[in-house]
Coordinates of C-alpha atoms in Angstrom, one line a residue:
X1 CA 0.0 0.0 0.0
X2 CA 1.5 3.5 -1.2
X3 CA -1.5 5.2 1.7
X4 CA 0.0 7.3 4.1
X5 CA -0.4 5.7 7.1
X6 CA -2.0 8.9 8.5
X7 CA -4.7 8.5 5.5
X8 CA -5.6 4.5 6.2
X9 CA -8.2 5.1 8.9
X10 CA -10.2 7.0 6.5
X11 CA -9.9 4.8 3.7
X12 CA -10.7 2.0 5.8
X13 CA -13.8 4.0 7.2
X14 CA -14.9 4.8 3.8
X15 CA -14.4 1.1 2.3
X16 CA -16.8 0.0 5.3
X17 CA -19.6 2.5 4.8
X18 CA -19.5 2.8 0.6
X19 CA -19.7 -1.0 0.9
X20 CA -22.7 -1.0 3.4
X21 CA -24.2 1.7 1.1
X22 CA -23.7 -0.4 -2.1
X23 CA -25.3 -3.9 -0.1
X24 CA -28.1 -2.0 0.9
X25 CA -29.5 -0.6 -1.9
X26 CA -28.3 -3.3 -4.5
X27 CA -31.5 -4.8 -4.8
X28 CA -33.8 -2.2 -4.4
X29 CA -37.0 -2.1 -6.2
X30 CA -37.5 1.1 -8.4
X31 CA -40.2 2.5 -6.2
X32 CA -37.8 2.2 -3.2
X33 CA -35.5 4.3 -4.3
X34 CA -38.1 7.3 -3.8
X35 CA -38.3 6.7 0.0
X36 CA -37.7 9.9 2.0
X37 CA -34.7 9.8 4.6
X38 CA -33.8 11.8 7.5
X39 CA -31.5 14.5 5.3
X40 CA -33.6 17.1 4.6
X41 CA -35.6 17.0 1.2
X42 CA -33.8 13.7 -0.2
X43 CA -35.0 10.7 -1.2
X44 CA -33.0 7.5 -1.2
X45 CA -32.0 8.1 -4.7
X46 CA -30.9 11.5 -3.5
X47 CA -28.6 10.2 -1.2
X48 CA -26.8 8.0 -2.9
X49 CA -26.6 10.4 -6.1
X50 CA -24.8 12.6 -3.7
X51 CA -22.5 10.1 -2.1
X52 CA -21.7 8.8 -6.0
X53 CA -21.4 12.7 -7.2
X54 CA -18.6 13.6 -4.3
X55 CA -16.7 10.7 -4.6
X56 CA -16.7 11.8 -8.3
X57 CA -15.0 15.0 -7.3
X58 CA -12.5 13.1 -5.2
X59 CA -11.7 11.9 -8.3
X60 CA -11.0 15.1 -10.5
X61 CA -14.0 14.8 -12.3
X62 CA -16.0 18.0 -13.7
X63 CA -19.3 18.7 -12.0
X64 CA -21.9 18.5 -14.1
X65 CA -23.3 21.8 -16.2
X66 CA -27.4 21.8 -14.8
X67 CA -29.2 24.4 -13.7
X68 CA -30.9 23.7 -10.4
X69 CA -34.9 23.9 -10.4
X70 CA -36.3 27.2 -8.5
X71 CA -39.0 25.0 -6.5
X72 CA -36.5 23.7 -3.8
X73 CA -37.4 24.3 -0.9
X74 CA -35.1 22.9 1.1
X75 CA -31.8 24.5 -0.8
X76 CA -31.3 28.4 0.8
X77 CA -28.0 28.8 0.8
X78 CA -25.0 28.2 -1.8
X79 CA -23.2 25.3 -0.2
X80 CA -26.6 23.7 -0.6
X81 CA -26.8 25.2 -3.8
X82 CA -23.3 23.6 -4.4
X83 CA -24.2 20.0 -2.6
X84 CA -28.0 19.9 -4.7
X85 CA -26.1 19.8 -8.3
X86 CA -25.2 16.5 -8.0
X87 CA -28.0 15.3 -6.5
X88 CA -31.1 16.7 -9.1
X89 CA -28.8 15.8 -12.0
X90 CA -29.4 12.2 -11.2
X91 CA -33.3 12.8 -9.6
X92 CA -34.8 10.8 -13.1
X93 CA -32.0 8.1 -13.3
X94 CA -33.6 4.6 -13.1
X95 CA -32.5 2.1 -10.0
X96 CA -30.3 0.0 -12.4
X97 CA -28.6 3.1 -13.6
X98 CA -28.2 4.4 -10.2
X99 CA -26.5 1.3 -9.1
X100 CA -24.5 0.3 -11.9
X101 CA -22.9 4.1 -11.6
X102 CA -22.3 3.3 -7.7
X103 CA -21.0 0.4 -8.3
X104 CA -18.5 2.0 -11.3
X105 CA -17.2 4.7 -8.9
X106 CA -16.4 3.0 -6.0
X107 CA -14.4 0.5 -8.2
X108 CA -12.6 3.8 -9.6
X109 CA -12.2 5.2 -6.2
X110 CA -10.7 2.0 -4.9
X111 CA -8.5 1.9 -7.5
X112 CA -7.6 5.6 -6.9
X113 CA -6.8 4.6 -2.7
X114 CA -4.7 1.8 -3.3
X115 CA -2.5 3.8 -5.9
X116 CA -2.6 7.0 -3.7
X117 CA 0.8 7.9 -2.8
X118 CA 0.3 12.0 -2.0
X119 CA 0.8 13.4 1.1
X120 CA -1.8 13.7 3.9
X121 CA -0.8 17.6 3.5
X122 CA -1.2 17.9 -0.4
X123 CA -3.9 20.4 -1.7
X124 CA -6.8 19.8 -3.7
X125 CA -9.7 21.1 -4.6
X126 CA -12.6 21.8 -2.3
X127 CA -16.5 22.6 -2.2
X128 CA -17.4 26.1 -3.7
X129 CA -13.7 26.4 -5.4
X130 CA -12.2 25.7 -1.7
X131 CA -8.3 24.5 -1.4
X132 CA -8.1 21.6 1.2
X133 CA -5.8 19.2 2.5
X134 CA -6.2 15.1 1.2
X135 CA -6.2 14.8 4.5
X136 CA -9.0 17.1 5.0
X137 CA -11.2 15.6 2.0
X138 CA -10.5 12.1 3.1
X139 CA -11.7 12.7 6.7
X140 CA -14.9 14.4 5.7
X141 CA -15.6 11.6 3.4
X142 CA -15.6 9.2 5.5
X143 CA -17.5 11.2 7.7
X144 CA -20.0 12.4 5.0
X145 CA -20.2 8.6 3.9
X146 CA -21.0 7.2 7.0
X147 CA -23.8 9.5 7.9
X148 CA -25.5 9.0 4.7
X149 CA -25.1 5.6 4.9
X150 CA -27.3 6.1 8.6
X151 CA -29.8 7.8 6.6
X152 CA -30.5 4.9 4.2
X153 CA -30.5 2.6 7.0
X154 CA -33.8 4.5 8.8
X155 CA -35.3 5.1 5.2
X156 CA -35.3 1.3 4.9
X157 CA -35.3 0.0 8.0
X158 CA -32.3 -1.6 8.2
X159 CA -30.3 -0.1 11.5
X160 CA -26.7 -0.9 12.3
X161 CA -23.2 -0.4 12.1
X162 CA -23.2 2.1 14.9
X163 CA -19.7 1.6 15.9
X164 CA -18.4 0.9 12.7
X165 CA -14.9 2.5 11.5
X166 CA -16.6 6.0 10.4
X167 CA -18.8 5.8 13.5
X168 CA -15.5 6.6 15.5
X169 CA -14.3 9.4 12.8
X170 CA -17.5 10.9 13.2
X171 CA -17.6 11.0 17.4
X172 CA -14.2 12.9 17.1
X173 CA -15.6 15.4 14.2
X174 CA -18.9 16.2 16.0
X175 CA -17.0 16.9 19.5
X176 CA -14.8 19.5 17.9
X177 CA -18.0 21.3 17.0
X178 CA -18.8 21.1 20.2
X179 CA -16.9 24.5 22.2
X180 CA -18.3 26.3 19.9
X181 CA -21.9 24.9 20.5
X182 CA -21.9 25.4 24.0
X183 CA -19.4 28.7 24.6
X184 CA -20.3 30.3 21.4
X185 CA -23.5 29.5 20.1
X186 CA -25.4 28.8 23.1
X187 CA -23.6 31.7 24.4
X188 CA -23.2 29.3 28.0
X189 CA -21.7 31.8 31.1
X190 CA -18.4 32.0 31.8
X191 CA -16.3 29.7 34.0
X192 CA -18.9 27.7 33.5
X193 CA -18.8 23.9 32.7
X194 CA -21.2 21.9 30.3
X195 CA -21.2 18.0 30.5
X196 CA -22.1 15.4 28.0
X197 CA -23.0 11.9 28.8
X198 CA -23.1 9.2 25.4
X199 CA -23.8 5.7 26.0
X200 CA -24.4 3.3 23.4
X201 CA -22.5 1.6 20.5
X202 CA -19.8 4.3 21.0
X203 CA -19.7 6.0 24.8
X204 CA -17.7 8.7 25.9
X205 CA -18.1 11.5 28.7
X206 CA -17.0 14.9 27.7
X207 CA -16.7 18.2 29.6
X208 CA -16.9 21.7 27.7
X209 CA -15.6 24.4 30.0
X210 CA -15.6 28.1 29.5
X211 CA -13.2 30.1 30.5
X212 CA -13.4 33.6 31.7
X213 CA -13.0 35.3 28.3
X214 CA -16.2 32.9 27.0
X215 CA -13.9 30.6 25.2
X216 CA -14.9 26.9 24.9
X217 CA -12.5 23.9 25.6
X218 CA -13.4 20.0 25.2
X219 CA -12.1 17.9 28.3
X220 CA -12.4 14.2 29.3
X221 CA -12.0 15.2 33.0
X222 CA -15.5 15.3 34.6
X223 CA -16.6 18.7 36.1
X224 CA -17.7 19.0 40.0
X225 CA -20.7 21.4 39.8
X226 CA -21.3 21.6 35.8
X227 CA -23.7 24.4 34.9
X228 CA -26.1 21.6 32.4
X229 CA -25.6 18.2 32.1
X230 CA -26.8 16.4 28.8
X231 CA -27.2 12.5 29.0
X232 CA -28.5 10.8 25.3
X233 CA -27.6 7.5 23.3
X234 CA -25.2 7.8 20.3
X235 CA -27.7 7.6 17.4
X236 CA -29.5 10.6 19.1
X237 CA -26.5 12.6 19.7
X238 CA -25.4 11.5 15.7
X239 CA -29.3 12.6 14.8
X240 CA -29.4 15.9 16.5
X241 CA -25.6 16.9 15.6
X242 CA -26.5 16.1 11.8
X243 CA -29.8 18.1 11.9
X244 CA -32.3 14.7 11.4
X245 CA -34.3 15.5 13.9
X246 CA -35.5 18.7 16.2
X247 CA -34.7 18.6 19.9
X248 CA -38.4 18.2 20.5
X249 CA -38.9 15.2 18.3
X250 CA -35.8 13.5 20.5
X251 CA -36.8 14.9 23.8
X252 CA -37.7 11.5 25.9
X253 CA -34.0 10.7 24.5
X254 CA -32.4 13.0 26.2
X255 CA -32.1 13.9 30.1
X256 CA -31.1 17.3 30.6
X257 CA -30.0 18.7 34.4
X258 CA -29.0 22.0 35.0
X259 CA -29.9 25.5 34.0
X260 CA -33.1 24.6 31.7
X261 CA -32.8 27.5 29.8
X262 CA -28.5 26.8 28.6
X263 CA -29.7 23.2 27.9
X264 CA -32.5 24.4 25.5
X265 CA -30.2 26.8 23.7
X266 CA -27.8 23.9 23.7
X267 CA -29.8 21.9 21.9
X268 CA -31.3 24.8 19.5
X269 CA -28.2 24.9 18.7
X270 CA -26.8 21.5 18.0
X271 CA -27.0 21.0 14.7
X272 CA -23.5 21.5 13.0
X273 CA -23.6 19.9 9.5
X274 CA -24.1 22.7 6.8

């Protein structure tokens, strides 16, 4: 393998989810492929046009020329704008076209991995004309593949692989949103602490404290005293980070203790996926 070792976890994330993805909607009947999943506006067909259409990028390939529909109403802004492109270029394409094309990238892609011998700090390019890091587009691919591959799972009933590889690149993604959830966003008071509880497929305790200038740090130590304590299972914590659900759908998931009013804005604010 020419990988950089830095680069293997994602690669091996991304294996595990694209080939979850590909087994789960392999034999799909056409009219299954118009089920609605939890991310906003798209079907399954959506989702997977959108997993095949990045991956495409990954590979140098132009975007497609198409002008975007004005009755969307679930695109406002231009990385959605950006994102949607791929998606509604594919909306008409028939199940055996969608999976033969799945099936066609991923066998490029994994041809592109095992012959990838770049740096983890080489540039590329990015969303909206964006220079990034492989490292950087590797990471939020696996991280962007394994949440979509959750949303196909719920749209078909087929739950699992909650601790899978990705499921552990995504934990460490979503907590480094997380300062800015709680000391920025939620606008929590100063020397204050903010604790998280996560049990599940994947558990972890984390502490958010905010220092006197309002800045947010994530701990593992627990705090004596926190201001708000938050206690939820993994898939809800993954659901409310990735904007699937509202707070109020989730809210016999989640035990909140504390000021009632930070943990509301907490949670108003917990969505941190564009």
């Amino acid at each position: 393998m020419s990988l950089h070792p830095t680069l293997q976890p994602y690669a091996d994330a991304w294996t595990h989810s694209i080939d979850a993805i590909s087994e789960l909607v392999g034999t799909l009947a056409e009219g299954e492929w118009n089920r609605r999943t939890p991310c906003p506006g798209w079907s399954v067909r959506d989702v997977v046009s959108h997993v095949i259409g990045l991956d495409c990028e990954m590979l140098g390939d132009p975007r497609p020329i198409h002008t975007l529909p004005r009755d969307l109403f679930h695109v406002t802004n231009e990385h959605q704008r950006y994102m949607e492109m791929q998606v509604d270029v594919r909306r008409h394409h028939t199940a055996p076209e969608m999976t033969a094309e799945l099936e066609y990238t991923v066998i490029r892609r994994n041809r592109q991995l095992r012959n990838e011998s770049r740096e983890p700090g080489a540039t590329m390019r990015g969303a909206l004309g964006t220079e990034v890091t492989l490292e950087q587009a590797m990471r939020t691919r696996a991280f962007d593949v394994w949440v979509h591959e959750q949303d196909l799972r719920t749209a078909l009933g087929h739950p699992g692989n909650l601790d899978s590889p990705g499921s552990h690149i995504v934990r460490d993604v979503l907590l480094e949103a997380l300062p800015k959830v709680v000391a920025k966003d939620a606008n929590a008071p100063r020397s204050s602490a903010v604790v998280f509880d996560v049990h599940g497929p994947i558990e972890f305790l984390r502490t958010i404290r905010v220092d006197i200038q309002g800045r947010g740090t994530l701990e593992t130590a627990p705090a004596l005293g926190p201001a708000a304590t938050l206690t939820l299972d993994w898939e809800t914590y993954v659901r409310l980070a990735c904007g699937r659900v509202s707070p109020e759908a989730v809210a016999d998931r989640v035990k909140t203790e504390g000021d009632p009013d930070l943990t509301a804005a907490i949670l108003r604010n917990f969505t941190v996926t564009p």
